[in-house]
Coordinates of N, CA and C in Angstrom, one line a residue:
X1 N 222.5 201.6 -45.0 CA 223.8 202.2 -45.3 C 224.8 201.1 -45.7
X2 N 225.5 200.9 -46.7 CA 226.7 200.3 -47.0 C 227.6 200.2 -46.0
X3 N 228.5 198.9 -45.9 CA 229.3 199.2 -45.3 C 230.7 198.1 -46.1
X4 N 231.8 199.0 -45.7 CA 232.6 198.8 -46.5 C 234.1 198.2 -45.5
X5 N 234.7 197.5 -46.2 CA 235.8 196.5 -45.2 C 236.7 197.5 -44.9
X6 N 236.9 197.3 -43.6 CA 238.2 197.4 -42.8 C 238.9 196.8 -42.0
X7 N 240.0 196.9 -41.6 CA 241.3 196.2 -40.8 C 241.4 196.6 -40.0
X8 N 241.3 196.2 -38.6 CA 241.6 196.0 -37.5 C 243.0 196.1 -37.0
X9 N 243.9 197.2 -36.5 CA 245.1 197.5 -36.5 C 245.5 197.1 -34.8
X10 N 245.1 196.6 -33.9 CA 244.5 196.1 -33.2 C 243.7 195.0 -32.8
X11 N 244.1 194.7 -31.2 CA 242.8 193.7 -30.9 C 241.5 194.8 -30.2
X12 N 240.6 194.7 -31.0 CA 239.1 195.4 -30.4 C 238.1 194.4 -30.4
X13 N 236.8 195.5 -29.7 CA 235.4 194.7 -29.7 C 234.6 195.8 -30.3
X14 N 234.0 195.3 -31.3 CA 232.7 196.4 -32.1 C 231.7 195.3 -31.9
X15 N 230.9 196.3 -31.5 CA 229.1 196.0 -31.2 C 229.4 194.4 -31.0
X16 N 230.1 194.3 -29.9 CA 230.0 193.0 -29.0 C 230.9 192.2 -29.3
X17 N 231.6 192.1 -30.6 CA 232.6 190.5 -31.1 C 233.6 192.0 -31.2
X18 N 234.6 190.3 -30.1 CA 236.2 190.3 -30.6 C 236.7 190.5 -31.9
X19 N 237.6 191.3 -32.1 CA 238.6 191.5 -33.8 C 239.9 191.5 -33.2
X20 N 240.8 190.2 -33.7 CA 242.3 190.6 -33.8 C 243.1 191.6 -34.8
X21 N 243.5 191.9 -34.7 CA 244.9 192.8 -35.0 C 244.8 192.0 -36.8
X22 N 244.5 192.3 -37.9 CA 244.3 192.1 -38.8 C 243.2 191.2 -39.7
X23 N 242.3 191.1 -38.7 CA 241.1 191.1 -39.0 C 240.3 192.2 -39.9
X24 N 239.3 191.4 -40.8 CA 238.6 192.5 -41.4 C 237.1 192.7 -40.6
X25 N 236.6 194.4 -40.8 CA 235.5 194.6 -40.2 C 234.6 194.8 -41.1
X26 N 233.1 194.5 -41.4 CA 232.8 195.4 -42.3 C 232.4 196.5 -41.3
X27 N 232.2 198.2 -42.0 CA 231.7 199.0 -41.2 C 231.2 200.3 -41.9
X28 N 230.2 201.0 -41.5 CA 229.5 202.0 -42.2 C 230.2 203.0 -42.2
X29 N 230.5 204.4 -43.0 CA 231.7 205.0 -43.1 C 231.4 206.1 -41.7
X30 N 230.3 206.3 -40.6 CA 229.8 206.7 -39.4 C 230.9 206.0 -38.3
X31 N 230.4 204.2 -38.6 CA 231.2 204.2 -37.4 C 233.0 203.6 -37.8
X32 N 233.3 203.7 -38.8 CA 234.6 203.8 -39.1 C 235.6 205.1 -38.5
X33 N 234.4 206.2 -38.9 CA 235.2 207.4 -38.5 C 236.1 207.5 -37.3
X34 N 235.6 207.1 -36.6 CA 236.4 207.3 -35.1 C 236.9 206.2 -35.2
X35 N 237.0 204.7 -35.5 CA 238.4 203.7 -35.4 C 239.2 204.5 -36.2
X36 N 239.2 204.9 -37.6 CA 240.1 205.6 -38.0 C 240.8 206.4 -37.0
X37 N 240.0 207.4 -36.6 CA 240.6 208.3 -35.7 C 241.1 207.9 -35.0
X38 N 241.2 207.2 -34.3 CA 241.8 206.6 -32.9 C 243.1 205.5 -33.7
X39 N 243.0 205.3 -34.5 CA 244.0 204.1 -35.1 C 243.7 203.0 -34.8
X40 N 242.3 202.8 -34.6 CA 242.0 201.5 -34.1 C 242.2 200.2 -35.4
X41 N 241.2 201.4 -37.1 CA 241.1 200.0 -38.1 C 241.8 201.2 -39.4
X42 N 242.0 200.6 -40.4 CA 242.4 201.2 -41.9 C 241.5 200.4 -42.9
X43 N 241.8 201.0 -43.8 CA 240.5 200.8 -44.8 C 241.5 199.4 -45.1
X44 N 241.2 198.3 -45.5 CA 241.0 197.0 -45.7 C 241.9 197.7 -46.8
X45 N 243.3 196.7 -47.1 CA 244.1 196.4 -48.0 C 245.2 198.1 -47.5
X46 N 244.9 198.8 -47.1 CA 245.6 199.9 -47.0 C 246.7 199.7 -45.6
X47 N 246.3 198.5 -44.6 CA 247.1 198.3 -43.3 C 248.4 198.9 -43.4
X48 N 249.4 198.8 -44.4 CA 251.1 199.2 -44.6 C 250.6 200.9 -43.9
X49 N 249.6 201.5 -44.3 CA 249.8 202.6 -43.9 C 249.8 203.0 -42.8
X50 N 249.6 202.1 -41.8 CA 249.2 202.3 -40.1 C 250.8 202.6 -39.6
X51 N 252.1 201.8 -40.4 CA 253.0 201.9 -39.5 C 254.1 202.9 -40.1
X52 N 254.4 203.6 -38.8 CA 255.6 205.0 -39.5 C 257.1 204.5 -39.8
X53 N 257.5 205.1 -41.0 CA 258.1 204.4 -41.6 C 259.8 204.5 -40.7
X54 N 260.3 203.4 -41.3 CA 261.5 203.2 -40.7 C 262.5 204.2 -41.4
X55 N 263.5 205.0 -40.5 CA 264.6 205.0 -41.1 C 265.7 204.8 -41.7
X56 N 266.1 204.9 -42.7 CA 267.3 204.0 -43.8 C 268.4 203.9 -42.4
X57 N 268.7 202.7 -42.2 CA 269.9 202.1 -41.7 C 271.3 203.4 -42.4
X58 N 271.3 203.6 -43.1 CA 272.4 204.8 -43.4 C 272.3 206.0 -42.9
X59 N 271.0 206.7 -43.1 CA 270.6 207.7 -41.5 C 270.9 207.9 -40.4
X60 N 270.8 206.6 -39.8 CA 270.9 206.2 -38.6 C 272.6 206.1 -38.4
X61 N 273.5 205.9 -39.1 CA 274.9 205.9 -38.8 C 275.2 207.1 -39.0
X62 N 274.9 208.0 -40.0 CA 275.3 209.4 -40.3 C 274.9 210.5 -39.0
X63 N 273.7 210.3 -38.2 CA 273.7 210.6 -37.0 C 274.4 210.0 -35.9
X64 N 275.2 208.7 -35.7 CA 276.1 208.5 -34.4 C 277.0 209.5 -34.5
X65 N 277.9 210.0 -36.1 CA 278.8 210.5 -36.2 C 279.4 212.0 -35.7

């Protein structure tokens, strides 16, 4: 089975080695499914999407008021 890169959004261990927190994995789309799930990795080049987005500094004042 192919396996295709992913990022490590996280520090983990797959099948025995260490991965830091932007490290690439390769991994088969089986055992990706669940790091996905869990938020462990994202598909390699896609990382921006792991983190929820900030809100506009102008938001954020229109709510103290």
């Amino acid at each position: 089975m192919a396996k295709a890169k992913h990022e490590a959004t996280c520090q983990i261990e797959h099948d025995g080695k260490p991965y830091a927190e932007g490290d690439t994995i390769p991994l088969t789309d089986e055992q990706a499914a669940a790091l996905i799930a869990c938020g462990a990795v994202v598909v390699a080049g896609k990382a921006d999407a792991k983190a929820p987005a900030e809100p506009a500094p102008e938001a954020d004042a229109e709510q103290a008021e």
